[in-house]
Amino acid sequence: MPDKRFAVLIDADNVSDKYIKVILDEISNEGIITYKRIYGDWTKPALASWKNVLLNHSITPMQQYNYTTGKSSTDSAMIIDAMDILYSGNVDGFCIVSSDSDFTRLAVRLRESGMYVIGMGEKKTPNPFISACNRFKYLEIIGGNNKSKQEDCDIDKLNTNVIKKAVSEIIADVSDDDGWASLSEVGNILTKRFSNFDVRHFHYNKLTPFIKSLGIFEIKSIPSSVDPNVKVISIKEIK
């Protein structure tokens, strides 16, 4: 199956240049980046630090003047470009990088057109934008600035009790007669239920050790019937 093609659109007014490498690396794990564009008023001294970052990562700066004091035209420019890219048919998904809730409707509209939408923003990002995306990733977490486990959970109320309950429900829905379910299937459904679910919230790099840490699930690994060299991981709730 070919990799998904993504358009990465960045709101320079709401993102620090220190996150650019991790943003691009994160999307590269999902597919191929076809468009890399960043929007802002590049005549403003506040954006001067972006110059070398854009050159080093081949990101196209899109100039957008603020025509009215106190109003940002960046949002409109990003939305117009996103729709142009959508109708070009050259991508399978979008990554919208901003902490601004003004992009909520754009994310909804892109998903209505069959696009896979990944949002990225800081922990201050409003919930409506987070929920509008297929997946949402916090910049502080993917950037390695994950200082407080409790703080991370308080941001979106996505704590271990919520996850335990959700995993139990999913296992009940998809398990076989013996109560075993595919861990990968459970993980896929979990990320669909919670667009901002990320094991890095809880200081884990993989799903399996995180699920083990919850303490109420049994996990087993057996060779695949198709390829003995591949392990199939299953999960069952401990009764």
PDB file of C-alpha atoms in Angstrom:
ATOM      1  CA  MET A   1       0.000   0.000   0.000  1.00  0.00           C
ATOM      2  CA  PRO A   2       1.560   3.343  -1.020  1.00  0.00           C
ATOM      3  CA  ASP A   3       2.404   5.927   1.626  1.00  0.00           C
ATOM      4  CA  LYS A   4      -0.095   8.696   2.282  1.00  0.00           C
ATOM      5  CA  ARG A   5       0.830  12.072   0.768  1.00  0.00           C
ATOM      6  CA  PHE A   6       0.546  14.991   3.189  1.00  0.00           C
ATOM      7  CA  ALA A   7       0.357  18.754   2.930  1.00  0.00           C
ATOM      8  CA  VAL A   8       1.946  20.375   5.979  1.00  0.00           C
ATOM      9  CA  LEU A   9       0.558  23.862   6.628  1.00  0.00           C
ATOM     10  CA  ILE A  10       2.083  25.824   9.519  1.00  0.00           C
ATOM     11  CA  ASP A  11       0.754  28.926  11.267  1.00  0.00           C
ATOM     12  CA  ALA A  12       3.948  30.860  12.095  1.00  0.00           C
ATOM     13  CA  ASP A  13       2.045  33.138  14.473  1.00  0.00           C
ATOM     14  CA  ASN A  14       1.195  30.201  16.736  1.00  0.00           C
ATOM     15  CA  VAL A  15       4.228  27.901  16.509  1.00  0.00           C
ATOM     16  CA  SER A  16       7.824  28.217  17.675  1.00  0.00           C
ATOM     17  CA  ASP A  17      10.577  27.518  15.138  1.00  0.00           C
ATOM     18  CA  LYS A  18      12.191  25.101  17.638  1.00  0.00           C
ATOM     19  CA  TYR A  19       9.514  22.504  16.809  1.00  0.00           C
ATOM     20  CA  ILE A  20       9.974  22.375  13.042  1.00  0.00           C
ATOM     21  CA  LYS A  21      12.284  19.349  12.872  1.00  0.00           C
ATOM     22  CA  VAL A  22      10.097  17.214  15.144  1.00  0.00           C
ATOM     23  CA  ILE A  23       6.976  18.264  13.204  1.00  0.00           C
ATOM     24  CA  LEU A  24       8.461  17.105   9.915  1.00  0.00           C
ATOM     25  CA  ASP A  25       9.922  13.934  11.457  1.00  0.00           C
ATOM     26  CA  GLU A  26       6.548  13.056  12.976  1.00  0.00           C
ATOM     27  CA  ILE A  27       4.714  13.446   9.670  1.00  0.00           C
ATOM     28  CA  SER A  28       7.419  11.473   7.863  1.00  0.00           C
ATOM     29  CA  ASN A  29       6.424   8.532  10.087  1.00  0.00           C
ATOM     30  CA  GLU A  30       2.908   8.817   8.657  1.00  0.00           C
ATOM     31  CA  GLY A  31       3.757   9.214   4.969  1.00  0.00           C
ATOM     32  CA  ILE A  32       5.337  11.475   2.357  1.00  0.00           C
ATOM     33  CA  ILE A  33       5.315  15.252   2.725  1.00  0.00           C
ATOM     34  CA  THR A  34       4.205  16.726  -0.605  1.00  0.00           C
ATOM     35  CA  TYR A  35       3.685  20.350   0.454  1.00  0.00           C
ATOM     36  CA  LYS A  36       5.577  22.254   3.163  1.00  0.00           C
ATOM     37  CA  ARG A  37       4.204  25.766   3.598  1.00  0.00           C
ATOM     38  CA  ILE A  38       4.316  28.252   6.446  1.00  0.00           C
ATOM     39  CA  TYR A  39       2.181  31.378   6.756  1.00  0.00           C
ATOM     40  CA  GLY A  40       2.872  34.733   8.368  1.00  0.00           C
ATOM     41  CA  ASP A  41       3.781  38.347   7.862  1.00  0.00           C
ATOM     42  CA  TRP A  42       7.490  37.936   7.180  1.00  0.00           C
ATOM     43  CA  THR A  43       8.071  41.689   7.378  1.00  0.00           C
ATOM     44  CA  LYS A  44       7.595  41.465  11.156  1.00  0.00           C
ATOM     45  CA  PRO A  45      10.847  41.329  13.182  1.00  0.00           C
ATOM     46  CA  ALA A  46       9.291  38.693  15.460  1.00  0.00           C
ATOM     47  CA  LEU A  47       9.503  36.124  12.641  1.00  0.00           C
ATOM     48  CA  ALA A  48      13.130  36.851  11.714  1.00  0.00           C
ATOM     49  CA  SER A  49      14.370  33.734  13.556  1.00  0.00           C
ATOM     50  CA  TRP A  50      12.547  31.540  11.052  1.00  0.00           C
ATOM     51  CA  LYS A  51      14.841  32.328   8.105  1.00  0.00           C
ATOM     52  CA  ASN A  52      17.510  29.648   8.618  1.00  0.00           C
ATOM     53  CA  VAL A  53      14.935  27.091   9.758  1.00  0.00           C
ATOM     54  CA  LEU A  54      12.956  27.479   6.529  1.00  0.00           C
ATOM     55  CA  LEU A  55      16.070  27.214   4.375  1.00  0.00           C
ATOM     56  CA  ASN A  56      17.368  24.143   6.193  1.00  0.00           C
ATOM     57  CA  HIS A  57      14.069  22.282   5.860  1.00  0.00           C
ATOM     58  CA  SER A  58      12.951  23.538   2.430  1.00  0.00           C
ATOM     59  CA  ILE A  59       9.725  25.049   3.743  1.00  0.00           C
ATOM     60  CA  THR A  60       8.022  27.602   1.504  1.00  0.00           C
ATOM     61  CA  PRO A  61       7.158  30.857   3.335  1.00  0.00           C
ATOM     62  CA  MET A  62       3.819  32.320   2.285  1.00  0.00           C
ATOM     63  CA  GLN A  63       3.664  36.086   2.804  1.00  0.00           C
ATOM     64  CA  GLN A  64       0.448  37.382   4.304  1.00  0.00           C
ATOM     65  CA  TYR A  65       0.199  41.014   5.375  1.00  0.00           C
ATOM     66  CA  ASN A  66      -2.022  41.979   8.279  1.00  0.00           C
ATOM     67  CA  TYR A  67      -4.298  44.484   6.603  1.00  0.00           C
ATOM     68  CA  THR A  68      -6.075  45.482   9.814  1.00  0.00           C
ATOM     69  CA  THR A  69      -4.447  46.192  13.159  1.00  0.00           C
ATOM     70  CA  GLY A  70      -5.150  43.429  15.663  1.00  0.00           C
ATOM     71  CA  LYS A  71      -6.415  41.025  12.995  1.00  0.00           C
ATOM     72  CA  SER A  72      -4.411  38.129  11.543  1.00  0.00           C
ATOM     73  CA  SER A  73      -4.806  37.321   7.857  1.00  0.00           C
ATOM     74  CA  THR A  74      -2.758  34.146   8.226  1.00  0.00           C
ATOM     75  CA  ASP A  75      -5.810  32.012   9.020  1.00  0.00           C
ATOM     76  CA  SER A  76      -7.617  33.005   5.827  1.00  0.00           C
ATOM     77  CA  ALA A  77      -4.529  32.426   3.684  1.00  0.00           C
ATOM     78  CA  MET A  78      -4.020  28.929   5.125  1.00  0.00           C
ATOM     79  CA  ILE A  79      -7.658  28.017   4.647  1.00  0.00           C
ATOM     80  CA  ILE A  80      -7.703  29.195   1.021  1.00  0.00           C
ATOM     81  CA  ASP A  81      -4.486  27.304   0.248  1.00  0.00           C
ATOM     82  CA  ALA A  82      -5.785  24.173   1.955  1.00  0.00           C
ATOM     83  CA  MET A  83      -8.886  24.159  -0.229  1.00  0.00           C
ATOM     84  CA  ASP A  84      -6.805  24.724  -3.372  1.00  0.00           C
ATOM     85  CA  ILE A  85      -4.577  21.778  -2.426  1.00  0.00           C
ATOM     86  CA  LEU A  86      -7.632  19.658  -1.611  1.00  0.00           C
ATOM     87  CA  TYR A  87      -9.126  20.202  -5.059  1.00  0.00           C
ATOM     88  CA  SER A  88      -5.771  19.544  -6.754  1.00  0.00           C
ATOM     89  CA  GLY A  89      -6.111  15.881  -5.783  1.00  0.00           C
ATOM     90  CA  ASN A  90      -2.390  15.646  -5.014  1.00  0.00           C
ATOM     91  CA  VAL A  91      -2.628  14.664  -1.341  1.00  0.00           C
ATOM     92  CA  ASP A  92      -4.300  12.114   0.910  1.00  0.00           C
ATOM     93  CA  GLY A  93      -4.073  14.115   4.102  1.00  0.00           C
ATOM     94  CA  PHE A  94      -3.199  17.375   5.819  1.00  0.00           C
ATOM     95  CA  CYS A  95      -1.156  18.344   8.831  1.00  0.00           C
ATOM     96  CA  ILE A  96      -2.390  21.641  10.282  1.00  0.00           C
ATOM     97  CA  VAL A  97       0.114  23.085  12.742  1.00  0.00           C
ATOM     98  CA  SER A  98      -1.466  25.692  14.997  1.00  0.00           C
ATOM     99  CA  SER A  99      -2.871  26.181  18.485  1.00  0.00           C
ATOM    100  CA  ASP A 100      -5.701  28.303  17.083  1.00  0.00           C
ATOM    101  CA  SER A 101      -9.303  27.081  17.249  1.00  0.00           C
ATOM    102  CA  ASP A 102     -10.071  29.058  14.075  1.00  0.00           C
ATOM    103  CA  PHE A 103      -8.923  26.008  12.091  1.00  0.00           C
ATOM    104  CA  THR A 104     -11.610  23.756  13.575  1.00  0.00           C
ATOM    105  CA  ARG A 105     -14.008  24.189  10.666  1.00  0.00           C
ATOM    106  CA  LEU A 106     -11.196  23.646   8.156  1.00  0.00           C
ATOM    107  CA  ALA A 107     -10.289  20.316   9.778  1.00  0.00           C
ATOM    108  CA  VAL A 108     -13.943  19.244   9.684  1.00  0.00           C
ATOM    109  CA  ARG A 109     -14.296  20.262   6.039  1.00  0.00           C
ATOM    110  CA  LEU A 110     -11.169  18.377   4.982  1.00  0.00           C
ATOM    111  CA  ARG A 111     -12.329  15.237   6.752  1.00  0.00           C
ATOM    112  CA  GLU A 112     -15.715  15.523   5.058  1.00  0.00           C
ATOM    113  CA  SER A 113     -13.797  15.346   1.767  1.00  0.00           C
ATOM    114  CA  GLY A 114     -12.086  12.118   2.778  1.00  0.00           C
ATOM    115  CA  MET A 115      -8.810  13.644   3.930  1.00  0.00           C
ATOM    116  CA  TYR A 116      -6.850  12.288   6.900  1.00  0.00           C
ATOM    117  CA  VAL A 117      -6.208  15.281   9.159  1.00  0.00           C
ATOM    118  CA  ILE A 118      -3.433  15.496  11.725  1.00  0.00           C
ATOM    119  CA  GLY A 119      -3.374  18.509  13.998  1.00  0.00           C
ATOM    120  CA  MET A 120      -0.352  19.693  15.943  1.00  0.00           C
ATOM    121  CA  GLY A 121      -0.297  22.421  18.545  1.00  0.00           C
ATOM    122  CA  GLU A 122       0.668  23.345  22.071  1.00  0.00           C
ATOM    123  CA  LYS A 123      -1.196  22.199  25.173  1.00  0.00           C
ATOM    124  CA  LYS A 124      -3.208  25.421  25.139  1.00  0.00           C
ATOM    125  CA  THR A 125      -4.991  24.281  21.955  1.00  0.00           C
ATOM    126  CA  PRO A 126      -8.800  24.376  22.429  1.00  0.00           C
ATOM    127  CA  ASN A 127     -10.614  21.032  22.464  1.00  0.00           C
ATOM    128  CA  PRO A 128     -12.850  21.762  19.434  1.00  0.00           C
ATOM    129  CA  PHE A 129      -9.816  21.844  17.111  1.00  0.00           C
ATOM    130  CA  ILE A 130      -8.340  18.731  18.755  1.00  0.00           C
ATOM    131  CA  SER A 131     -11.592  16.800  18.321  1.00  0.00           C
ATOM    132  CA  ALA A 132     -11.976  17.914  14.695  1.00  0.00           C
ATOM    133  CA  CYS A 133      -8.760  16.103  13.680  1.00  0.00           C
ATOM    134  CA  ASN A 134      -8.266  12.392  13.062  1.00  0.00           C
ATOM    135  CA  ARG A 135      -5.158  12.630  15.230  1.00  0.00           C
ATOM    136  CA  PHE A 136      -3.800  15.460  17.345  1.00  0.00           C
ATOM    137  CA  LYS A 137      -0.238  15.653  18.643  1.00  0.00           C
ATOM    138  CA  TYR A 138       1.001  18.030  21.318  1.00  0.00           C
ATOM    139  CA  LEU A 139       4.193  19.805  20.286  1.00  0.00           C
ATOM    140  CA  GLU A 140       5.597  19.739  23.810  1.00  0.00           C
ATOM    141  CA  ILE A 141       5.305  15.947  23.862  1.00  0.00           C
ATOM    142  CA  ILE A 142       6.687  15.138  20.415  1.00  0.00           C
ATOM    143  CA  GLY A 143       9.396  17.716  21.097  1.00  0.00           C
ATOM    144  CA  GLY A 144      10.470  15.886  24.235  1.00  0.00           C
ATOM    145  CA  ASN A 145       9.370  18.614  26.639  1.00  0.00           C
ATOM    146  CA  ASN A 146       7.104  16.318  28.618  1.00  0.00           C
ATOM    147  CA  LYS A 147       7.932  17.442  32.149  1.00  0.00           C
ATOM    148  CA  SER A 148       4.902  16.524  34.192  1.00  0.00           C
ATOM    149  CA  LYS A 149       2.801  13.394  33.766  1.00  0.00           C
ATOM    150  CA  GLN A 150      -0.025  14.882  35.810  1.00  0.00           C
ATOM    151  CA  GLU A 151       0.068  18.134  33.820  1.00  0.00           C
ATOM    152  CA  ASP A 152      -0.181  16.235  30.537  1.00  0.00           C
ATOM    153  CA  CYS A 153      -3.224  14.317  31.721  1.00  0.00           C
ATOM    154  CA  ASP A 154      -4.944  17.375  33.158  1.00  0.00           C
ATOM    155  CA  ILE A 155      -4.690  19.175  29.821  1.00  0.00           C
ATOM    156  CA  ASP A 156      -7.263  16.962  28.109  1.00  0.00           C
ATOM    157  CA  LYS A 157      -8.626  14.790  30.923  1.00  0.00           C
ATOM    158  CA  LEU A 158      -7.176  11.758  29.127  1.00  0.00           C
ATOM    159  CA  ASN A 159      -6.028   9.883  32.249  1.00  0.00           C
ATOM    160  CA  THR A 160      -5.322   6.208  32.857  1.00  0.00           C
ATOM    161  CA  ASN A 161      -8.806   5.518  34.233  1.00  0.00           C
ATOM    162  CA  VAL A 162     -10.362   6.790  31.016  1.00  0.00           C
ATOM    163  CA  ILE A 163      -7.988   4.626  28.970  1.00  0.00           C
ATOM    164  CA  LYS A 164      -8.600   1.511  31.088  1.00  0.00           C
ATOM    165  CA  LYS A 165     -12.351   1.827  30.622  1.00  0.00           C
ATOM    166  CA  ALA A 166     -12.022   2.428  26.878  1.00  0.00           C
ATOM    167  CA  VAL A 167      -9.646  -0.525  26.348  1.00  0.00           C
ATOM    168  CA  SER A 168     -11.986  -2.803  28.318  1.00  0.00           C
ATOM    169  CA  GLU A 169     -14.927  -1.745  26.150  1.00  0.00           C
ATOM    170  CA  ILE A 170     -12.973  -2.237  22.936  1.00  0.00           C
ATOM    171  CA  ILE A 171     -11.803  -5.716  23.974  1.00  0.00           C
ATOM    172  CA  ALA A 172     -15.402  -6.673  24.771  1.00  0.00           C
ATOM    173  CA  ASP A 173     -16.438  -5.545  21.277  1.00  0.00           C
ATOM    174  CA  VAL A 174     -13.695  -7.193  19.182  1.00  0.00           C
ATOM    175  CA  SER A 175     -12.454 -10.199  21.209  1.00  0.00           C
ATOM    176  CA  ASP A 176     -12.847 -13.851  20.264  1.00  0.00           C
ATOM    177  CA  ASP A 177     -14.804 -16.409  22.293  1.00  0.00           C
ATOM    178  CA  ASP A 178     -11.922 -16.749  24.756  1.00  0.00           C
ATOM    179  CA  GLY A 179     -11.754 -13.013  25.379  1.00  0.00           C
ATOM    180  CA  TRP A 180      -8.540 -12.333  23.418  1.00  0.00           C
ATOM    181  CA  ALA A 181      -8.254  -9.369  21.038  1.00  0.00           C
ATOM    182  CA  SER A 182      -5.527  -8.136  18.721  1.00  0.00           C
ATOM    183  CA  LEU A 183      -3.532  -5.414  20.466  1.00  0.00           C
ATOM    184  CA  SER A 184      -2.955  -3.602  17.177  1.00  0.00           C
ATOM    185  CA  GLU A 185      -6.705  -3.538  16.499  1.00  0.00           C
ATOM    186  CA  VAL A 186      -7.379  -2.280  20.013  1.00  0.00           C
ATOM    187  CA  GLY A 187      -4.740   0.436  19.532  1.00  0.00           C
ATOM    188  CA  ASN A 188      -6.217   1.514  16.198  1.00  0.00           C
ATOM    189  CA  ILE A 189      -9.708   1.840  17.657  1.00  0.00           C
ATOM    190  CA  LEU A 190      -8.347   3.682  20.691  1.00  0.00           C
ATOM    191  CA  THR A 191      -6.742   6.358  18.513  1.00  0.00           C
ATOM    192  CA  LYS A 192     -10.003   6.740  16.596  1.00  0.00           C
ATOM    193  CA  ARG A 193     -11.920   7.311  19.833  1.00  0.00           C
ATOM    194  CA  PHE A 194      -9.374   9.775  21.224  1.00  0.00           C
ATOM    195  CA  SER A 195      -7.706  11.870  18.526  1.00  0.00           C
ATOM    196  CA  ASN A 196      -5.043  13.068  20.982  1.00  0.00           C
ATOM    197  CA  PHE A 197      -4.191   9.668  22.489  1.00  0.00           C
ATOM    198  CA  ASP A 198      -0.435   9.197  22.555  1.00  0.00           C
ATOM    199  CA  VAL A 199       1.460   6.836  24.854  1.00  0.00           C
ATOM    200  CA  ARG A 200       4.088   9.564  25.179  1.00  0.00           C
ATOM    201  CA  HIS A 201       1.571  11.424  27.337  1.00  0.00           C
ATOM    202  CA  PHE A 202       2.333   8.781  29.940  1.00  0.00           C
ATOM    203  CA  HIS A 203       6.103   8.571  29.326  1.00  0.00           C
ATOM    204  CA  TYR A 204       6.059   5.396  27.214  1.00  0.00           C
ATOM    205  CA  ASN A 205       7.342   4.962  23.675  1.00  0.00           C
ATOM    206  CA  LYS A 206       5.315   1.859  22.756  1.00  0.00           C
ATOM    207  CA  LEU A 207       1.734   0.740  23.285  1.00  0.00           C
ATOM    208  CA  THR A 208       2.542  -2.693  24.759  1.00  0.00           C
ATOM    209  CA  PRO A 209       4.460  -1.544  27.868  1.00  0.00           C
ATOM    210  CA  PHE A 210       1.890   1.195  28.455  1.00  0.00           C
ATOM    211  CA  ILE A 211      -0.990  -1.308  28.386  1.00  0.00           C
ATOM    212  CA  LYS A 212       0.967  -3.598  30.737  1.00  0.00           C
ATOM    213  CA  SER A 213       1.419  -0.699  33.148  1.00  0.00           C
ATOM    214  CA  LEU A 214      -2.362  -0.357  33.519  1.00  0.00           C
ATOM    215  CA  GLY A 215      -2.316  -3.566  35.548  1.00  0.00           C
ATOM    216  CA  ILE A 216      -5.655  -5.085  34.497  1.00  0.00           C
ATOM    217  CA  PHE A 217      -4.775  -6.635  31.123  1.00  0.00           C
ATOM    218  CA  GLU A 218      -2.972  -9.823  30.161  1.00  0.00           C
ATOM    219  CA  ILE A 219      -0.802  -9.783  27.045  1.00  0.00           C
ATOM    220  CA  LYS A 220       0.535 -12.734  25.057  1.00  0.00           C
ATOM    221  CA  SER A 221       2.718 -12.966  21.959  1.00  0.00           C
ATOM    222  CA  ILE A 222       2.564 -15.887  19.518  1.00  0.00           C
ATOM    223  CA  PRO A 223       4.111 -16.492  16.053  1.00  0.00           C
ATOM    224  CA  SER A 224       1.941 -15.484  13.120  1.00  0.00           C
ATOM    225  CA  SER A 225       0.364 -18.324  11.133  1.00  0.00           C
ATOM    226  CA  VAL A 226       1.403 -16.499   7.963  1.00  0.00           C
ATOM    227  CA  ASP A 227       5.002 -15.730   8.957  1.00  0.00           C
ATOM    228  CA  PRO A 228       6.523 -17.493  12.016  1.00  0.00           C
ATOM    229  CA  ASN A 229       9.102 -14.715  12.287  1.00  0.00           C
ATOM    230  CA  VAL A 230       6.348 -12.182  12.986  1.00  0.00           C
ATOM    231  CA  LYS A 231       4.795 -12.065  16.444  1.00  0.00           C
ATOM    232  CA  VAL A 232       1.076 -11.452  16.939  1.00  0.00           C
ATOM    233  CA  ILE A 233       0.322  -9.664  20.210  1.00  0.00           C
ATOM    234  CA  SER A 234      -3.056 -10.254  21.848  1.00  0.00           C
ATOM    235  CA  ILE A 235      -4.697  -8.681  24.889  1.00  0.00           C
ATOM    236  CA  LYS A 236      -7.283  -9.901  27.396  1.00  0.00           C
ATOM    237  CA  GLU A 237      -8.803  -8.279  30.442  1.00  0.00           C
ATOM    238  CA  ILE A 238      -7.906  -9.976  33.721  1.00  0.00           C
ATOM    239  CA  LYS A 239     -11.111 -10.952  35.510  1.00  0.00           C
TER     240      LYS A 239
END
